[in-house]
Amino acid sequence: MADASPMRADVIVVGAGPAGLAAAHAAATDGARVVVVDENPETGGQIWRASHRAPHPRARALLAQLERDGVTTLRGTTVFDAVPPGSLRAVDAGGHSVALEAPAIVLATGATELLLPFPGWTLPGVFGAGGLQAMVKGGLDVAGRRVLLAGSGPLLLAVAAALRRSGARIVALVEQADRRAVRRLAGTLWNRPAKLGQAAALSVRLCGVPRHHATWPVRAHAGGDGWLRAVTLRGADGSETTLDVDLLGVGFGLAPATRLAQLLGCELDGDRVATDDLLRTSVPGVHCAGEAAGIGGVDCALVEGAIAGHSAARRDDLALRARRRLRRERGFAAALADAFALRPELRELPTSDTVVCRCEDVAYGALADHRDAHDAKLATRCGMGPCQGRICGPALRFLRDWAADRVRPPLVPVPMAALRETLATTDSTP
Amino acid sequence: MTSVPRTAVIVGAGIVGAACADALATSGVAVRVVERERPGTAGATAAGMGHILVLDDSPAQIALTKLGRELWDARADRWPTRVERHVCGTLWVAADDEELAGARQRAEVYERWGVASRVVDADELRLLEPNLRGGLAGGLLVPGDSVVYPPNAARVLLDAAVSAGAAVVERAPVTAVGDGWAELADGTRLEADVVVVAAGIATPRLVPGSGLSIVPKKGHLAITDRYPGFVRHQLVELGYLKSAHGAVRQSVAFNIQPRPNGQMLLGSSRQLDDDDPRVDRCILAAMVARGIDYLPRLAALSVLRTWVGFRPATPDNLPVVGPLADRPGLWVATGHEGVGITTSLATARLVADRLCGREPPIDPGPYDTSRLREASTHA
Ligand SMILES: Cc1cc2nc3c(=O)[nH]c(=O)nc-3n(C[C@H](O)[C@H](O)[C@H](O)COP(=O)(O)OP(=O)(O)OC[C@H]3O[C@@H](n4cnc5c(N)ncnc54)[C@H](O)[C@@H]3O)c2cc1C
Ligand SMILES: Cc1cc2nc3c(=O)[nH]c(=O)nc-3n(C[C@H](O)[C@H](O)[C@H](O)COP(=O)(O)OP(=O)(O)OC[C@H]3O[C@@H](n4cnc5c(N)ncnc54)[C@H](O)[C@@H]3O)c2cc1C
């Protein structure tokens, strides 16, 4: 049994996306010893993670700063357990257990894509939109492939643009929200030159791509080889059309990744981690920034990261100063959430034989008699598998208004040995 | 109450309440079940392991677990697949010759009770369970033991009760009970010829002054991903009983259960004086270390989740089943500690036979509430 003593720091940041990197930088400039942990082999989070192109300039600048700041970065290291205030357990890529201790932690765990089940969504060829983008970044060749992007939110546009740049043929971009709502959002951008610029750049890159609003996918069809062949779309007026495609990237927005916060006992506010002005959670010593504290986009994540980093380093004065920039970002986030609010018709997407829980192969109809996630889980195994409800949990929150079931260690499947290591690394025995 | 009851209220729809509901309803009693949460989703029944086993730490324990196992077997054809019943047998593992000698003694006890079992030597142990570590002395195989999935078993029992005319009130906490009545949180007062309190660890609070002593014994479990065939029997170390019923405040013992889908449930831990529902990382680590000690290759297998449950434990490790003093219309059925899934059906049988004036298949005396009065007069 490895008798590793825990790695100690003043501030531990979980997640190396924009929020986590900004938090690490802020805390380090305040003089704190900072450790950043991220499960991916590369830093940058969902948006900046290394692509086959050069890293994003903003990411590059931030990472260079962190290096100068002397921040320790643990890549490929997944936090699977946590005890308040600041005792974390992680596994590295080799399955070895790593213990970390600090009086303050910043949760910058980001978000996961909201995937709603509909008939055919489990066919090969159907991917989460963000997942598809990540696969292309990872080298998947989409040149000449017919790709449909459907669901909701600005992520679809970003993915469409990226895939197009990689040579994919975007058959259509299908947004469930009304055109009017989306236009209204664009109207709020007049005082945000940067965002307006991004939006304009995206429109140019998507020029010629058929765009549909108030439309959503209702069925994916398999070809003779079992692979995705076509997708049927339905409009709010009830009309249906079927498009032949090779790939479907689908996503209905983002759901804050709150499981680590829940394990620590942090209170939630709806689907996000509840935070105060200084991005402190309900658990002393635990801070939260970025998408986990509410979907807001990359600029919001950067500002929040700075606030949380300063407040974790006990520089509340600096945190409060950084806060001034937050109001505007939060305002934009609220407008975004409003514009892309999911329409109630989407609750009808799954039919009774649509698989909801892919780990345990549970059909939507099996959940009909149940009233909450815990109850349904015990009776049907829904959410009991390796992903522990990470995928079906947010979907059922939307479909059935079910709050997430209790989170228990480990947060992700880990080798049994990692749970044993706790013994060697916990100094207080009851 | 001397005549056969026409009506009954059962408080709690864990496995014991559900089994009592089934036994009484099918005996012709008009049953109402009141459950604080939803049937089988709360309490020990939602957190336990579902090993159906004959346990030999006292004659009364053997009698009840044996009857319990027989009653589980008797319904074999009626358990739907969602109960996941699987007769995998128990293999009690002997670490050394001393434990193997203990296994031989247990085999004799089982034989006296008509329970099939067989001592296996070190070589056969390896053949039966190749993933066990080398150097073990042997074991005791009890082929008739089985495993089930308790939450769904409780529902199935309750469904059977409903088919026989029982009514179930869910999400309705009972706030007070008395001789022939129960009061719900919303003020509703239910009257019946008999009230059976099967509320697990919550029972003493409902019957203050009865002398009933039930303490929660905290236990941890860990579930793995699917590894079909990694273990084939429920494996339990022979030192288990020492751990289970010793007076120490906390202990762990090696206990692992193969689920029909290839997952494994690893136990077990026992902690007194701890009612914190969170996972205790230290005791979990000790439990896992014990598991890996017996099954070295377990170290590399994936764990999906861990959790805790609370066993309703009595001072003498036997359940308390019967009427409370001077209140013939108020019964309790609880205190089953770590074998309540096994003994639920036997408990229900005792309750129904006694209430309906039938001769129970075993002497109900050792589990009766009369010992509460003795305990309180001696105190
Ligand atoms: C699939 C997906 C694709 C996206 N694509 C785009 C895009 O193309 N353009 C765009 O503008 N926005 C995109 N976004 C939104 C963008 O990620 C956010 O706006 C913003 O960057 C979020 O920053 P963050 O730091 O809060 O989270 P993230 O950037 O998501 O960073 C969180 C990090 O924490 C890690 N992490 C989480 N839990 C643990 C744990 N237990 N242990 C270790 N590490 C952990 C994650 O792996 C991740 O690297 C995407 C979001 C998602 C979910
Ligand atoms: C970790 C662990 C492993 C175990 N392994 C095994 C095993 O392998 N084999 C075995 O045979 N046994 C095992 N057990 C023991 C077994 O689970 C219990 O003995 C059994 O479940 C007890 O059932 P019960 O119905 O008495 O209690 P519970 O299941 O606790 O049910 C009590 C019910 O009463 C309800 N209730 C409480 N208060 C009120 C109120 N005021 N009003 C209305 N309803 C109320 C509760 O919500 C609950 O549903 C294990 C237990 C644990 C914790």
XYZ file of N, CA, C and O in Angstrom, chain A residues 272-343:
288
model
N -27.530 24.646 -11.021
C -26.139 25.087 -10.889
C -25.731 25.177 -9.426
O -26.579 25.168 -8.533
N -24.433 25.330 -9.201
C -23.936 25.443 -7.832
C -24.276 26.840 -7.316
O -24.006 27.849 -7.983
N -24.866 26.910 -6.140
C -25.226 28.206 -5.569
C -23.961 28.899 -5.067
O -23.137 28.295 -4.384
N -23.803 30.190 -5.430
C -22.622 30.946 -4.995
C -23.054 32.335 -4.543
O -24.107 32.829 -4.945
N -22.191 32.952 -3.728
C -22.466 34.330 -3.312
C -21.636 35.293 -4.172
O -21.027 34.888 -5.165
N -21.575 36.551 -3.754
C -20.863 37.588 -4.507
C -19.414 37.225 -4.817
O -18.872 37.609 -5.849
N -18.786 36.538 -3.861
C -17.367 36.214 -4.038
C -17.190 34.792 -4.558
O -16.115 34.216 -4.445
N -18.279 34.267 -5.094
C -18.273 32.911 -5.652
C -17.911 31.857 -4.619
O -17.315 30.829 -4.934
N -18.283 32.150 -3.364
C -18.179 31.128 -2.326
C -19.430 30.261 -2.386
O -20.530 30.778 -2.579
N -19.263 28.957 -2.212
C -20.425 28.075 -2.153
C -20.921 28.031 -0.710
O -20.373 28.719 0.159
N -21.919 27.199 -0.460
C -22.447 27.090 0.899
C -21.466 26.377 1.834
O -21.660 26.372 3.037
N -20.427 25.740 1.283
C -19.447 25.036 2.126
C -18.214 25.930 2.291
O -17.589 26.311 1.304
N -17.855 26.262 3.524
C -16.703 27.141 3.744
C -15.448 26.585 3.079
O -15.161 25.389 3.180
N -14.712 27.477 2.410
C -13.470 27.060 1.760
C -13.657 26.559 0.341
O -12.687 26.335 -0.364
N -14.903 26.354 -0.059
C -15.155 25.829 -1.404
C -15.771 26.924 -2.277
O -16.807 27.496 -1.929
N -15.103 27.235 -3.391
C -15.539 28.275 -4.316
C -15.922 27.617 -5.635
O -15.471 26.515 -5.928
N -16.698 28.311 -6.428
C -17.102 27.725 -7.707
C -17.150 28.801 -8.773
O -17.672 29.899 -8.531
N -16.597 28.511 -9.949
C -16.555 29.496 -11.032
C -16.788 28.815 -12.364
O -16.550 27.622 -12.509
N -17.236 29.612 -13.336
C -17.438 29.092 -14.686
C -18.795 28.428 -14.830
O -19.718 28.673 -14.051
N -18.882 27.548 -15.831
C -20.173 26.963 -16.187
C -20.824 26.199 -15.030
O -22.042 26.118 -14.964
N -20.019 25.650 -14.124
C -20.590 24.894 -13.011
C -21.454 25.799 -12.131
O -22.417 25.365 -11.508
N -21.103 27.096 -12.119
C -21.867 28.054 -11.317
C -22.964 28.718 -12.151
O -23.617 29.648 -11.682
N -23.170 28.260 -13.357
C -24.210 28.825 -14.221
C -23.652 29.040 -15.614
O -22.579 29.609 -15.763
N -24.394 28.583 -16.613
C -23.915 28.662 -17.989
C -23.795 30.131 -18.390
O -24.755 30.893 -18.273
N -22.611 30.553 -18.827
C -22.419 31.968 -19.145
C -21.465 32.220 -20.294
O -21.278 33.356 -20.702
N -20.812 31.168 -20.785
C -19.866 31.375 -21.875
C -18.477 31.692 -21.366
O -18.251 31.893 -20.169
N -17.552 31.765 -22.315
C -16.139 31.833 -21.964
C -15.764 33.142 -21.263
O -14.989 33.147 -20.308
N -16.322 34.281 -21.684
C -15.953 35.557 -21.050
C -16.405 35.583 -19.598
O -15.693 36.038 -18.706
N -17.590 35.092 -19.378
C -18.127 35.006 -18.023
C -17.250 34.079 -17.174
O -16.912 34.386 -16.020
N -16.838 32.957 -17.768
C -16.002 31.995 -17.046
C -14.682 32.640 -16.625
O -14.186 32.410 -15.516
N -14.109 33.470 -17.510
C -12.826 34.114 -17.192
C -12.976 35.092 -16.033
O -12.152 35.117 -15.113
N -14.031 35.882 -16.061
C -14.243 36.851 -14.983
C -14.507 36.115 -13.674
O -13.936 36.434 -12.623
N -15.356 35.117 -13.744
C -15.671 34.368 -12.523
C -14.442 33.678 -11.954
O -14.249 33.626 -10.741
N -13.628 33.140 -12.858
C -12.409 32.479 -12.407
C -11.552 33.437 -11.595
O -11.052 33.098 -10.519
N -11.395 34.660 -12.105
C -10.567 35.646 -11.407
C -11.150 35.955 -10.028
O -10.427 36.005 -9.029
N -12.459 36.126 -9.964
C -13.097 36.426 -8.670
C -12.857 35.275 -7.693
O -12.411 35.483 -6.554
N -13.139 34.061 -8.160
C -13.009 32.903 -7.273
C -11.557 32.707 -6.850
O -11.271 32.361 -5.695
N -10.627 32.947 -7.770
C -9.203 32.779 -7.455
C -8.767 33.747 -6.375
O -8.114 33.364 -5.401
N -9.149 35.005 -6.532
C -8.800 36.000 -5.506
C -9.465 35.655 -4.180
O -8.846 35.727 -3.124
N -10.724 35.273 -4.236
C -11.405 35.045 -2.962
C -10.856 33.785 -2.286
O -10.739 33.729 -1.065
N -10.450 32.798 -3.090
C -9.843 31.595 -2.503
C -8.486 31.940 -1.876
O -8.070 31.330 -0.893
N -7.794 32.941 -2.440
C -6.502 33.363 -1.891
C -6.689 34.423 -0.803
O -5.741 35.090 -0.403
N -7.888 34.600 -0.370
C -8.257 35.545 0.695
C -7.961 36.986 0.332
O -7.589 37.798 1.174
N -8.077 37.312 -0.939
C -7.969 38.705 -1.330
C -9.356 39.162 -1.783
O -9.608 39.405 -2.962
N -10.253 39.275 -0.809
C -11.632 39.647 -1.114
C -11.697 41.017 -1.777
O -12.582 41.288 -2.590
N -10.745 41.895 -1.414
C -10.752 43.223 -2.030
C -10.580 43.121 -3.547
O -11.318 43.732 -4.318
N -9.618 42.273 -3.953
C -9.391 42.113 -5.390
C -10.562 41.384 -6.045
O -10.936 41.675 -7.182
N -11.108 40.446 -5.304
C -12.250 39.705 -5.839
C -13.411 40.653 -6.111
O -14.047 40.597 -7.164
N -13.644 41.552 -5.156
C -14.758 42.491 -5.326
C -14.515 43.427 -6.510
O -15.436 43.769 -7.244
N -13.249 43.801 -6.692
C -12.944 44.678 -7.815
C -13.219 43.940 -9.139
O -13.824 44.493 -10.046
N -12.788 42.678 -9.194
C -13.005 41.895 -10.419
C -14.490 41.699 -10.686
O -14.928 41.551 -11.829
N -15.260 41.729 -9.597
C -16.691 41.482 -9.709
C -17.415 42.476 -10.589
O -18.443 42.168 -11.183
N -16.845 43.719 -10.655
C -17.542 44.752 -11.422
C -17.784 44.316 -12.861
O -18.759 44.689 -13.471
N -16.836 43.520 -13.364
C -16.974 43.101 -14.758
C -18.021 42.002 -14.927
O -18.374 41.641 -16.041
N -18.465 41.452 -13.790
C -19.319 40.263 -13.889
C -20.756 40.576 -14.288
O -21.381 39.836 -15.028
N -21.255 41.731 -13.810
C -22.659 42.035 -14.012
C -23.038 41.929 -15.502
O -24.037 41.318 -15.865
N -22.185 42.530 -16.322
C -22.472 42.552 -17.745
C -22.506 41.126 -18.313
O -23.389 40.769 -19.086
N -21.524 40.324 -17.864
C -21.461 38.951 -18.377
C -22.683 38.154 -17.934
O -23.256 37.394 -18.705
N -23.070 38.341 -16.688
C -24.242 37.629 -16.177
C -25.500 38.052 -16.918
O -26.375 37.235 -17.192
N -25.548 39.336 -17.240
C -26.702 39.834 -17.982
C -26.797 39.146 -19.329
O -27.871 38.688 -19.743
N -25.654 39.019 -19.967
C -25.640 38.350 -21.258
C -26.040 36.883 -21.111
O -26.807 36.345 -21.909
N -25.528 36.244 -20.050
C -25.855 34.833 -19.816
C -27.354 34.649 -19.642
O -27.944 33.695 -20.169
N -27.971 35.592 -18.918
C -29.418 35.479 -18.694
C -30.174 35.631 -20.014
O -31.134 34.886 -20.287
N -29.716 36.571 -20.836
C -30.374 36.771 -22.127
C -30.233 35.526 -23.001
O -31.162 35.119 -23.711
N -29.053 34.908 -22.887
C -28.778 33.693 -23.656
C -29.721 32.569 -23.230
O -30.336 31.890 -24.055
N -29.832 32.385 -21.923
C -30.680 31.319 -21.389
C -32.117 31.539 -21.833
O -32.835 30.598 -22.178
N -32.518 32.791 -21.837
C -33.869 33.155 -22.220
C -34.124 32.837 -23.688
O -35.129 32.225 -24.045
N -33.178 33.258 -24.530
C -33.360 33.084 -25.972
C -33.408 31.612 -26.354
O -34.152 31.226 -27.247
N -32.612 30.802 -25.663
C -32.525 29.396 -26.056
C -33.270 28.473 -25.100
O -32.980 27.280 -25.030
N -34.216 29.021 -24.342
C -35.010 28.184 -23.435
C -35.638 27.037 -24.229
O -36.120 27.239 -25.346
N -35.603 25.854 -23.637
C -36.128 24.694 -24.361
C -37.651 24.719 -24.372
O -38.281 24.997 -23.365
N -38.222 24.433 -25.539
C -39.682 24.468 -25.659
C -40.290 23.201 -25.055
O -39.682 22.115 -25.120
